[in-house]
mmCIF file of N, CA and C in Angstrom:
data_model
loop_
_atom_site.group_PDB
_atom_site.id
_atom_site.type_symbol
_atom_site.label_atom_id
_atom_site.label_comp_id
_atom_site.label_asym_id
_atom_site.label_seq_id
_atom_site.Cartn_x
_atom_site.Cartn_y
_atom_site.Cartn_z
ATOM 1 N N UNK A 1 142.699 77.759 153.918
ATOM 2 C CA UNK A 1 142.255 79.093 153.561
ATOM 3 C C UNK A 1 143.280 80.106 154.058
ATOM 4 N N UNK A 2 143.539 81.252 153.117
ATOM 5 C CA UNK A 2 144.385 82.072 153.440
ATOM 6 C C UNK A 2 143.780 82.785 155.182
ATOM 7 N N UNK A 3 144.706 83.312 155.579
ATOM 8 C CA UNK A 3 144.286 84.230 157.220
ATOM 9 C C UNK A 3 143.813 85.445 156.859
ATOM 10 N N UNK A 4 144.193 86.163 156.087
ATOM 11 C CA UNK A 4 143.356 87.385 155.123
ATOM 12 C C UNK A 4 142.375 87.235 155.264
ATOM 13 N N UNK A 5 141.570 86.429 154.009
ATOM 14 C CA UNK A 5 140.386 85.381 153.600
ATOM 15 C C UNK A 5 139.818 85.263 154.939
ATOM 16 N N UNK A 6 139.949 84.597 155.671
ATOM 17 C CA UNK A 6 139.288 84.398 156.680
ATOM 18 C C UNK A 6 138.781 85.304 157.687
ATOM 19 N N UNK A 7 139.788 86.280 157.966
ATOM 20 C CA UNK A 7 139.425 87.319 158.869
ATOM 21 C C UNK A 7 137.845 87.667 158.273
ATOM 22 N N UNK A 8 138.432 88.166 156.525
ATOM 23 C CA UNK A 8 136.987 89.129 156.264
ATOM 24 C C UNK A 8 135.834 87.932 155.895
ATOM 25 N N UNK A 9 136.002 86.801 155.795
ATOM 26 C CA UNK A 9 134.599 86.037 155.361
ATOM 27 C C UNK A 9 133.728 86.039 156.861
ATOM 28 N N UNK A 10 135.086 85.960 157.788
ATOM 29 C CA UNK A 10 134.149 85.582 159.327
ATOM 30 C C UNK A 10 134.135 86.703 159.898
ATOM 31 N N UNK A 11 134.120 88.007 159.419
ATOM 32 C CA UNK A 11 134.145 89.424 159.940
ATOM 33 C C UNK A 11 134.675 89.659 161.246
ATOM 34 N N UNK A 12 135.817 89.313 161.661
ATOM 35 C CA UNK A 12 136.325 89.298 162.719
ATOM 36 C C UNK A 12 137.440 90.548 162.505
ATOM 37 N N UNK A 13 137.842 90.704 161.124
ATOM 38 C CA UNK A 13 138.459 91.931 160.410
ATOM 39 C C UNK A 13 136.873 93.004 159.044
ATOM 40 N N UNK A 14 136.489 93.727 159.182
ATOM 41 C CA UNK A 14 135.652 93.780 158.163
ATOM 42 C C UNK A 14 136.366 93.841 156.557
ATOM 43 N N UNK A 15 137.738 94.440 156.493
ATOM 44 C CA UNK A 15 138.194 94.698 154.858
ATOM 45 C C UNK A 15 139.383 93.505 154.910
ATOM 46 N N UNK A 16 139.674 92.581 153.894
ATOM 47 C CA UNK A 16 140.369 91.711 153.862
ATOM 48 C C UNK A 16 141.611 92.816 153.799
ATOM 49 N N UNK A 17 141.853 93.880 152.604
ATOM 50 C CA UNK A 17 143.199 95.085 152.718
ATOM 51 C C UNK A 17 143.701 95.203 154.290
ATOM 52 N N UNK A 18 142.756 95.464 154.979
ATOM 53 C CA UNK A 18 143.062 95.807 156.529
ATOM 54 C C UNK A 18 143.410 94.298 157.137
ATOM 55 N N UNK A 19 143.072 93.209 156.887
ATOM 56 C CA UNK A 19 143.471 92.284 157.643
ATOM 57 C C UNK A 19 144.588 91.825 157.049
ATOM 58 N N UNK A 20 144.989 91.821 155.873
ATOM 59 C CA UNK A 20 146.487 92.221 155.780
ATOM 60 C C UNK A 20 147.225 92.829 156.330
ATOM 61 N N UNK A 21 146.946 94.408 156.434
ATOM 62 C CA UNK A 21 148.009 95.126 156.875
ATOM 63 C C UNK A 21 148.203 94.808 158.495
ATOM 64 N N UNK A 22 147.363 94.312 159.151
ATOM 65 C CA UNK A 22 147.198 93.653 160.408
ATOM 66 C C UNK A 22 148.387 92.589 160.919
ATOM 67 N N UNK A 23 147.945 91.839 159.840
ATOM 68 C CA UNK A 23 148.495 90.348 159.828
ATOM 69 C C UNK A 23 150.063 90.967 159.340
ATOM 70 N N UNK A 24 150.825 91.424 158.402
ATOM 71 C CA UNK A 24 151.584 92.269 157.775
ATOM 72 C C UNK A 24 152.324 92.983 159.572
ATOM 73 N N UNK A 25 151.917 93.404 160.024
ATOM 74 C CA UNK A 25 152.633 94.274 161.107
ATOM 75 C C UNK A 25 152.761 93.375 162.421
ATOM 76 N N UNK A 26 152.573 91.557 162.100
ATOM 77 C CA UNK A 26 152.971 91.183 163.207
ATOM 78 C C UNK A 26 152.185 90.692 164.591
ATOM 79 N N UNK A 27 150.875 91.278 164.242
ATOM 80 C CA UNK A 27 150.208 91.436 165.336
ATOM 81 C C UNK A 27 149.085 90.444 165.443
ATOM 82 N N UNK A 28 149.386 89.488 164.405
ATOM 83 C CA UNK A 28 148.384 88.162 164.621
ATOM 84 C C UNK A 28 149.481 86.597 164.713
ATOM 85 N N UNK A 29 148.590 85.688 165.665
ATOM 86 C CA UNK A 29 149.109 84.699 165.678
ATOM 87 C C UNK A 29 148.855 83.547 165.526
ATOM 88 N N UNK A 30 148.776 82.751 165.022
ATOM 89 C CA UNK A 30 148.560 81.217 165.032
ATOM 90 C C UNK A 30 148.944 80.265 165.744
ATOM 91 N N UNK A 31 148.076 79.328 166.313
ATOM 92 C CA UNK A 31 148.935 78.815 167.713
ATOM 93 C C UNK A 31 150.433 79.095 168.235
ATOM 94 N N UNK A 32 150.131 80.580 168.468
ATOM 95 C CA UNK A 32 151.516 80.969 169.279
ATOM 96 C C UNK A 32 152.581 81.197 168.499
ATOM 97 N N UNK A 33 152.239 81.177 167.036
ATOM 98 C CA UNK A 33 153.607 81.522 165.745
ATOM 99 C C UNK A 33 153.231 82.563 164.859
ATOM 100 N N UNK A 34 153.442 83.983 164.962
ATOM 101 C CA UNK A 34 153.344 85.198 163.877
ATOM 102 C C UNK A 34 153.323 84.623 162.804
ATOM 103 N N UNK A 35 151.862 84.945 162.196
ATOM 104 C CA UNK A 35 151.496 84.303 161.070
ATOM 105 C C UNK A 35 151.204 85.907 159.963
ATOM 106 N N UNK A 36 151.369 85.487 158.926
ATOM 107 C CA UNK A 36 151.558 86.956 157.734
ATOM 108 C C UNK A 36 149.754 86.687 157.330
ATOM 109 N N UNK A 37 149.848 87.445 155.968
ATOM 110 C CA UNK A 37 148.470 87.686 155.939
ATOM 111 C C UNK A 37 148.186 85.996 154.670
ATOM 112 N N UNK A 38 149.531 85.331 153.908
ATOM 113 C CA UNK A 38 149.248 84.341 153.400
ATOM 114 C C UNK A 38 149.854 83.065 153.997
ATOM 115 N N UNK A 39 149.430 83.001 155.150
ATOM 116 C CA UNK A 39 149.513 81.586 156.047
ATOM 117 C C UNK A 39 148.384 80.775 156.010
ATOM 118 N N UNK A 40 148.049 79.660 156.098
ATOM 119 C CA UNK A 40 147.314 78.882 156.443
ATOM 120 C C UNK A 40 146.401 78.475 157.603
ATOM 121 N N UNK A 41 145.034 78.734 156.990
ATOM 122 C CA UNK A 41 144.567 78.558 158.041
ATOM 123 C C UNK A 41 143.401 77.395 158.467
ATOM 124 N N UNK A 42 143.246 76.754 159.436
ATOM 125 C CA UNK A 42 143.055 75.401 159.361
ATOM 126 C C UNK A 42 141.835 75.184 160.574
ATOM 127 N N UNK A 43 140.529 74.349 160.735
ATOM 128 C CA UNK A 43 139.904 74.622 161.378
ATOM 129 C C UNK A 43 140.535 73.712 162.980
ATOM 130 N N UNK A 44 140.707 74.393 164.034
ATOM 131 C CA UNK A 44 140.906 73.908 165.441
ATOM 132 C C UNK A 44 142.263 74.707 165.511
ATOM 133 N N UNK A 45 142.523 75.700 164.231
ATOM 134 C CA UNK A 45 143.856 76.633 165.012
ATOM 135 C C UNK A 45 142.996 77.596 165.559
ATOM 136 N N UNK A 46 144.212 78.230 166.735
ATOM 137 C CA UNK A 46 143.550 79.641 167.631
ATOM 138 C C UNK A 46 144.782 80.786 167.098
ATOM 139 N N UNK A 47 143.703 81.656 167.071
ATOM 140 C CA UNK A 47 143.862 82.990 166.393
ATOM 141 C C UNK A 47 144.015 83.730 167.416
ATOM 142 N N UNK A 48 145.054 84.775 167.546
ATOM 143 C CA UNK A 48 145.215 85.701 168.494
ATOM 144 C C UNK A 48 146.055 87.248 167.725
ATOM 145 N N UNK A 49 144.660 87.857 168.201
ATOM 146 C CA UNK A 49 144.392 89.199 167.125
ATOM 147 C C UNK A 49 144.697 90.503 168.449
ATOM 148 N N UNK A 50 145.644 91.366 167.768
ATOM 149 C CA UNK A 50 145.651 92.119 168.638
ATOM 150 C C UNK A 50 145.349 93.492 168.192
ATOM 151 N N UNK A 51 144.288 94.317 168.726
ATOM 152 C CA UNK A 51 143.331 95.232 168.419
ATOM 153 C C UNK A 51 144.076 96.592 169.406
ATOM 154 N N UNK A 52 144.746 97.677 169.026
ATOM 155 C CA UNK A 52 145.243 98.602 169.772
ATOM 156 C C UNK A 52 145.592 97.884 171.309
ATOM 157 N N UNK A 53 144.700 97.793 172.157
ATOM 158 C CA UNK A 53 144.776 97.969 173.657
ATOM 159 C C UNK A 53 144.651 96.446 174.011
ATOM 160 N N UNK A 54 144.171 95.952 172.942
ATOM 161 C CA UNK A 54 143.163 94.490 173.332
ATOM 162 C C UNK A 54 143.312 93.383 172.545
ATOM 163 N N UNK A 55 143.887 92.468 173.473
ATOM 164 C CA UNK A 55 144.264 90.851 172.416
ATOM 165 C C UNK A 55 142.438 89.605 172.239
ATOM 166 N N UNK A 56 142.560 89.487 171.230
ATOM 167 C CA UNK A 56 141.335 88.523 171.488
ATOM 168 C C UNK A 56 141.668 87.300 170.601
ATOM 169 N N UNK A 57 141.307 86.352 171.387
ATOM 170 C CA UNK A 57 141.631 85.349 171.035
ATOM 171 C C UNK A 57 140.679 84.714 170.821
ATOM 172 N N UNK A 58 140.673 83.482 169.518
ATOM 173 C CA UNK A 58 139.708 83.058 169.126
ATOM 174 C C UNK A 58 139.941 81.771 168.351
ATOM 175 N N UNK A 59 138.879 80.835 168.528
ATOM 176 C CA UNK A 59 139.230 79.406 167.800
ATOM 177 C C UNK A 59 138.318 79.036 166.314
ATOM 178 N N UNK A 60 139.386 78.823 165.516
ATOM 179 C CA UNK A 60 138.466 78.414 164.284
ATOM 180 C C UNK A 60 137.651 77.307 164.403
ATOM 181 N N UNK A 61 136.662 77.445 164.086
ATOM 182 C CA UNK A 61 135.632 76.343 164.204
ATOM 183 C C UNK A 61 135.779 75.589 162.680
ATOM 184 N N UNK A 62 135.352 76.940 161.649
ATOM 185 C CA UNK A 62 135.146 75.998 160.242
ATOM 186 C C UNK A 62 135.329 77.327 159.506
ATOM 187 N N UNK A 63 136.070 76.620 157.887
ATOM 188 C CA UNK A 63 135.982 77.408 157.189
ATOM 189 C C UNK A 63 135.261 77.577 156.373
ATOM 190 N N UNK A 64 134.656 78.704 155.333
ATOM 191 C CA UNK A 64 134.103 78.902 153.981
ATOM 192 C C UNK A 64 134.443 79.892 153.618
ATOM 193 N N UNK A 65 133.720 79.771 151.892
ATOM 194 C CA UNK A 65 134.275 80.452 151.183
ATOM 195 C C UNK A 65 133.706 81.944 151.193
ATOM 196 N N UNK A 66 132.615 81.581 151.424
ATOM 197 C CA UNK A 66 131.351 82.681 151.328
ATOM 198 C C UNK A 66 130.510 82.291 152.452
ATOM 199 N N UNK A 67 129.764 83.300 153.631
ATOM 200 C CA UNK A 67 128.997 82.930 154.299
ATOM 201 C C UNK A 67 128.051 84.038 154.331
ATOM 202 N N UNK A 68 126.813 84.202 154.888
ATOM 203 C CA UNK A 68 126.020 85.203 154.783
ATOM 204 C C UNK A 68 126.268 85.695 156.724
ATOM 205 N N UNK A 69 125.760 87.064 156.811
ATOM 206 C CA UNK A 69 125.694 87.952 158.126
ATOM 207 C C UNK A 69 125.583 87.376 159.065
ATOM 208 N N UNK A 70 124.641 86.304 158.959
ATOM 209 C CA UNK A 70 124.182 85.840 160.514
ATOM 210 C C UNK A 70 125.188 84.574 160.749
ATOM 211 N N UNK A 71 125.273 83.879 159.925
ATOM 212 C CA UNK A 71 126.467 82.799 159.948
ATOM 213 C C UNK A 71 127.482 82.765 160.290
ATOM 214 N N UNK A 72 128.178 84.392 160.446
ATOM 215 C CA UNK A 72 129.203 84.438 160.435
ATOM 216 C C UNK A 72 129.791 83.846 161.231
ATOM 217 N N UNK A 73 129.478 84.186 162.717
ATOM 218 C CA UNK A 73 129.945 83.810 163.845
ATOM 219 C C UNK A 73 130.096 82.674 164.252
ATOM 220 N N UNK A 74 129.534 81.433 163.257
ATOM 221 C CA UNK A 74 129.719 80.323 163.857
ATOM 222 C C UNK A 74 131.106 80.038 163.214
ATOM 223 N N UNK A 75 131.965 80.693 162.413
ATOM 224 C CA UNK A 75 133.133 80.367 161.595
ATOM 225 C C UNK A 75 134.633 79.958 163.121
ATOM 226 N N UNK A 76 133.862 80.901 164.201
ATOM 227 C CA UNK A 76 134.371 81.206 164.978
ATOM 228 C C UNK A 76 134.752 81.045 166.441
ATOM 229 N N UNK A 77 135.057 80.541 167.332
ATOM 230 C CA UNK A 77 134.724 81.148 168.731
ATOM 231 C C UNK A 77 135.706 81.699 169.656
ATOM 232 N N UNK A 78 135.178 82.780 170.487
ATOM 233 C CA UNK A 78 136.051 83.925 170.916
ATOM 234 C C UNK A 78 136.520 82.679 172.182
ATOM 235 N N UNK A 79 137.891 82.931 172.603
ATOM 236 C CA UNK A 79 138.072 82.402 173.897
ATOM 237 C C UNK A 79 138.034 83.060 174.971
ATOM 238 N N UNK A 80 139.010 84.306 174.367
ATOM 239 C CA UNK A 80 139.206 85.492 175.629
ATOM 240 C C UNK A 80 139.481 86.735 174.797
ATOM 241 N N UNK A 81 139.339 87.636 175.651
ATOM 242 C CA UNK A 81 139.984 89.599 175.420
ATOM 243 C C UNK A 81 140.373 89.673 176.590
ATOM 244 N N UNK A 82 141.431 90.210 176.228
ATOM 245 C CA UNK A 82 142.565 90.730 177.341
ATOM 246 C C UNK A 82 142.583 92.061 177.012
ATOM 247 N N UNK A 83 142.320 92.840 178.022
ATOM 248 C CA UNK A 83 142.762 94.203 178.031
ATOM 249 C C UNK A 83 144.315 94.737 178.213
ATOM 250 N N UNK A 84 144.894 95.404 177.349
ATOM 251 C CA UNK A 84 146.687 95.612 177.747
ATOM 252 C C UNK A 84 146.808 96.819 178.947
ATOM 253 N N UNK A 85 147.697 96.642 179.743
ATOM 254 C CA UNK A 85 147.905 98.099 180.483
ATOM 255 C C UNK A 85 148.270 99.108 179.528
ATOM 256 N N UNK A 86 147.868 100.117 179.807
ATOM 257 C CA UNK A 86 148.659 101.313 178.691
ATOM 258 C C UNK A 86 149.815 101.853 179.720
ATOM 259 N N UNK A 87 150.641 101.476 178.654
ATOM 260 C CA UNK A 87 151.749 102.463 179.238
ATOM 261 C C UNK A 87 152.114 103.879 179.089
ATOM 262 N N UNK A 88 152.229 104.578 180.136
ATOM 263 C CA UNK A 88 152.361 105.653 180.270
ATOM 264 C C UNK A 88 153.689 106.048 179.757
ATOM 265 N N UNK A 89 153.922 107.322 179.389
ATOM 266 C CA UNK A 89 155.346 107.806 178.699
ATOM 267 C C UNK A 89 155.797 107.840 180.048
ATOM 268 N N UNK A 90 157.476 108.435 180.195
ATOM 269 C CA UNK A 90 157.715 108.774 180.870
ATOM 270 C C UNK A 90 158.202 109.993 180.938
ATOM 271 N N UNK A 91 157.634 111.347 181.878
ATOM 272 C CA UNK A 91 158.154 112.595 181.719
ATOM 273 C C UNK A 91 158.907 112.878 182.317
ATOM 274 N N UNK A 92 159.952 113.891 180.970
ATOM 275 C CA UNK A 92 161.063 114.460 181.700
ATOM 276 C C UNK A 92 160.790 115.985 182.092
ATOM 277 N N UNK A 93 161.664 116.127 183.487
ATOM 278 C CA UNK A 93 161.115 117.381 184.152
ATOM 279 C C UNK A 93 162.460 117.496 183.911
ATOM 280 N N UNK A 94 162.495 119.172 182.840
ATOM 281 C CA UNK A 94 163.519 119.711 182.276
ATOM 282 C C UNK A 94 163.552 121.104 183.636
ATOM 283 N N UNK A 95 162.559 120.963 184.308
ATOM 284 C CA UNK A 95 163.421 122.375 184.948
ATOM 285 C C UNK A 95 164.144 122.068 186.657
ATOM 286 N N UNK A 96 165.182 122.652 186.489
ATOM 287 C CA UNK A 96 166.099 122.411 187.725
ATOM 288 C C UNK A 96 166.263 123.362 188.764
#
C-alpha cells in the first residue's frame, strides 16, 4: 500500500493531499530511510512521522483498503513521541 494511502485510511494523517505534502518534505521515515509519499508500505515497517515539535513513531500492524472510525487504530501502534527542543534564534545586539 502506498504511505499516502495509509496515513489517511489509518488517520494518523486526516487528508491523504496533506500526507503527501508531509511525506514530500522529507519528514517521514520508514525503518530509518526517507520515504516519499509513493513508497511502500508493508505491515511490521515503523513509521516515523514528524509533527512540527514532535516525532511519533509508530508500527504498522495491518493494512486496508477501507476501514471504518473505530478500527482505525488497530491499523497501527504508536511506539513513542518525542518532544524536539525548540531552538531558540539567536539575537543580535546591534547596539554598541
Amino acid at each position: 500500500m502506498r504511505l499516502d494511502k495509509f496515513l489517511k485510511v489509518s488517520r494518523l494523517i486526516k487528508r491523504r493531499t496533506l500526507a503527501k505534502e508531509v511525506a514530500d518534505q522529507g519528514r517521514i521515515t520508514i525503518n530509518d530511510k526517507v520515504a516519499k509519499a509513493s513508497s511502500t508500505v508493508k505491515a511490521g515497517d515503523e513509521l516515523a512521522i514528524r509533527f512540527g515539535q514532535k516525532i511519533v513513531t509508530a508500527r504498522v500492524e495491518e493494512l486496508r483498503d477501507t476501514v471504518k472510525k473505530e478500527d482505525a487504530a488497530k491499523m497501527f501502534t504508536i511506539l513513542k513521541e518525542e518532544r524536539l527542543e525548540k531552538v531558540e534564534p539567536e539575537f543580535i545586539d546591534d547596539e554598541d
